[in-house]
Amino acid sequence: MSTALVILAAGKGTRMNSDLPKVLHQIAHAPLLVHAMRAGSALVPERHIVVAGHGADLVEAAARAYDETAEVVLQTEQLGTGHAVLQAKEALGDFAGDVIVLYGDTPLIRPETLEAMIAARATCDVVVLGFDAADPGRYGRLVMSGDRLDRIVEFKDATEQERTITLCNSGVICASREALFGLLDRVGNDNAAGEYYLTDIIGLARDRGLSATAVTCEEAETLGVNSRVELAAAEAAFQSRARLSALEDGITMPAPETVHFAYDTIVGRDCVIEQNVVFGPDVTIESGAHIRAFCHLEGCHVSQRASVGPYARLRPGAELAEDVRVGNFCEVKNAQIEAGAKVNHLSYIGDATVGARANIGAGTITCNYDGVFKHHTEIGRDAFIGSNTMLVAPVTIGHEAMTASGSVVTMDVPDGALALGRAKQVNKAGLAVKLFDMLKSKKKKQREDAE
Ligand code: UD1
Ligand code: MG
């Protein structure tokens, strides 16, 4: 059975106190909307439809950036969740399959939960995702008769007795396209909020002899974000989950609570991730690599057995091959560091290729930017770059070549050559002692004059 996702994302999110539409606020470096789309993607949906309203252009751009086949339909007035889903009716046309409705502001739903809903659809016409709420507050309540879901009553419309129900509506709902829109066409807005409630389709389904049931999940999965406080709580929940799964996947973390993952971080088995490591988006760490304390990584690839940090920064385009070492206070950007090469101390390597087994001395800088253009530095295999070398790009250092410490290298260095690019040293015999004597007597005279 094919599925289509309909993600509700038209709301403004007034309580975010923000110019940005609510669903574009991020956790783990991805918009809330993308988290919902990713969870839904596990079902390999045929269609991804996002219902946008506030900031629709921005919402559309974010949806397309994640999935270029995503379709965005407009809900110009927010007349309720039922009305929102109806905006997808035309786009879905005669799609023959199941529709899953998700909320764009609910980022923690697990793919397994959605799969359980699809499984329940095999024997039931409409499936709702419910949860047992610690504090049911203003959630819609699921009115059950055994396994059968009779209706959903919104808090505002509920009787005192119905309000004692703790099984609540998460908002996620699944039905065939035909049943969903057949039922939605009959939903009115004669209720306490004057809105078209999606939840009314359950009562209507029963009246038409269709069956409905609820699948349940942990309350944590249904956490919706309405404020910055809830955004921070969702981030914390995401991180706890990501850390736990990393530990289960065979990654050693002595202080997992200090490691921050991005939504798409990939870390291989038997890696060690030390304290206070922060992952930005698009990072892959292969198995057996060691990321020491206080590193910041984004848009980079670290191969097997490589070692990074402590205190290193890998920026987009940093490619570390097997057994590479990048040490403390080094920054690598848009550079390939080939197998076994070492960049161990206080270096900036940007727009460069560093050959296999090359050694980059402390304080080496690739001077890649002339203020307008970026230029490339090529360093050959087994090259030895002396400490504090300034490599003024574009420049090529040959295989097995050397640069003398403190050199400013502006010309290409042939294979096997030594480049000396610094002022020649001169020693003046006895001059240091003379200079000290002169300075000391000057200081003494100053003190005497002051007294
Ligand atoms: C809804 C459910 C309630 C459930 C709760 C869970 C209904 C009628 N009620 O209530 O049973 O317990 O969610 O959080 O469905 N949206 C639109 N367009 C609209 C209205 C809403 O896109 O016209 C979007 C919102 O941006 C939001 C989501 O739909 O992402 C839910 O809307 P919201 O107004 O928060 O519904 P609740 O009143 O919380
Ligand atoms: Mg809500």
XYZ file of C-alpha atoms and ligand atoms in Angstrom, residues 7-13 15 22-23 51-53 75 77-85 102-106 131 136 138-142 152-156 168-172 191 195-200 222-226, ligand 1:
96
model
C 2.285 17.758 7.168
C 0.445 20.642 8.807
C 2.682 23.666 9.002
C 0.496 26.712 8.462
C 0.423 28.016 12.020
C 2.227 31.204 12.976
C 3.590 30.121 16.308
C 4.411 32.142 21.330
C 7.534 28.250 13.888
C 8.265 25.088 11.907
C 0.352 22.633 4.199
C 1.876 26.097 4.626
C 0.417 29.441 5.594
C -3.810 27.467 3.631
C -6.608 31.303 6.602
C -6.071 28.958 9.533
C -9.558 27.650 10.100
C -8.580 24.483 11.937
C -6.736 21.200 11.473
C -9.570 19.675 9.406
C -9.549 22.658 7.069
C -5.758 22.435 6.834
C -5.862 18.801 5.685
C 1.650 14.810 10.818
C 2.223 18.149 12.533
C 5.226 20.184 11.386
C 5.891 21.328 14.943
C 6.159 17.827 16.424
C -0.535 8.776 24.329
C -3.641 15.912 29.878
C -5.874 20.953 26.866
C -5.250 17.960 24.604
C -8.086 16.313 22.745
C -9.309 13.166 24.577
C -9.701 9.737 22.984
C -12.187 12.405 19.891
C -13.439 15.245 22.010
C -11.501 18.510 22.142
C -10.801 19.836 25.626
C -12.874 22.951 25.001
C -4.890 11.977 24.505
C -4.716 12.751 20.809
C -1.228 13.374 19.419
C -2.681 14.728 16.186
C -1.193 12.018 13.972
C -17.889 23.877 18.224
C -12.826 25.599 13.849
C -12.943 22.686 11.443
C -11.585 19.903 13.623
C -9.720 17.040 11.962
C -10.592 15.049 15.053
C -14.298 15.111 14.161
C 4.417 13.781 20.809
C 6.141 16.829 22.272
C 4.931 19.797 20.240
C 6.936 23.000 20.084
C 5.054 26.218 20.775
C -4.753 19.536 18.129
C -5.869 18.468 18.174
C -5.929 17.879 19.582
C -4.583 17.297 19.959
C -3.487 18.352 19.817
C -2.141 17.713 19.995
C -7.583 19.145 16.605
C -8.893 19.802 16.435
N -7.119 19.094 17.841
O -5.164 20.596 18.963
O -6.900 16.870 19.624
O -4.622 16.806 21.287
O -3.507 18.960 18.510
O -1.148 18.680 19.976
O -7.025 18.682 15.644
N -2.595 23.960 11.863
C -2.648 24.390 10.553
N -3.747 25.041 10.128
C -4.816 25.284 10.927
C -4.751 24.831 12.267
C -3.640 24.174 12.701
O -1.705 24.191 9.794
O -5.799 25.882 10.448
C -1.400 23.263 12.324
C -0.675 24.039 13.414
O 0.316 24.884 12.856
C -0.088 22.926 14.257
C -1.080 21.784 14.101
O -1.793 22.059 12.926
O 1.160 22.490 13.769
C -2.006 21.638 15.298
O -2.778 22.798 15.462
P -3.111 23.403 16.895
O -3.874 24.649 16.713
O -1.904 23.445 17.727
O -4.104 22.292 17.461
P -4.465 22.046 18.987
O -5.513 23.006 19.374
O -3.244 21.986 19.799
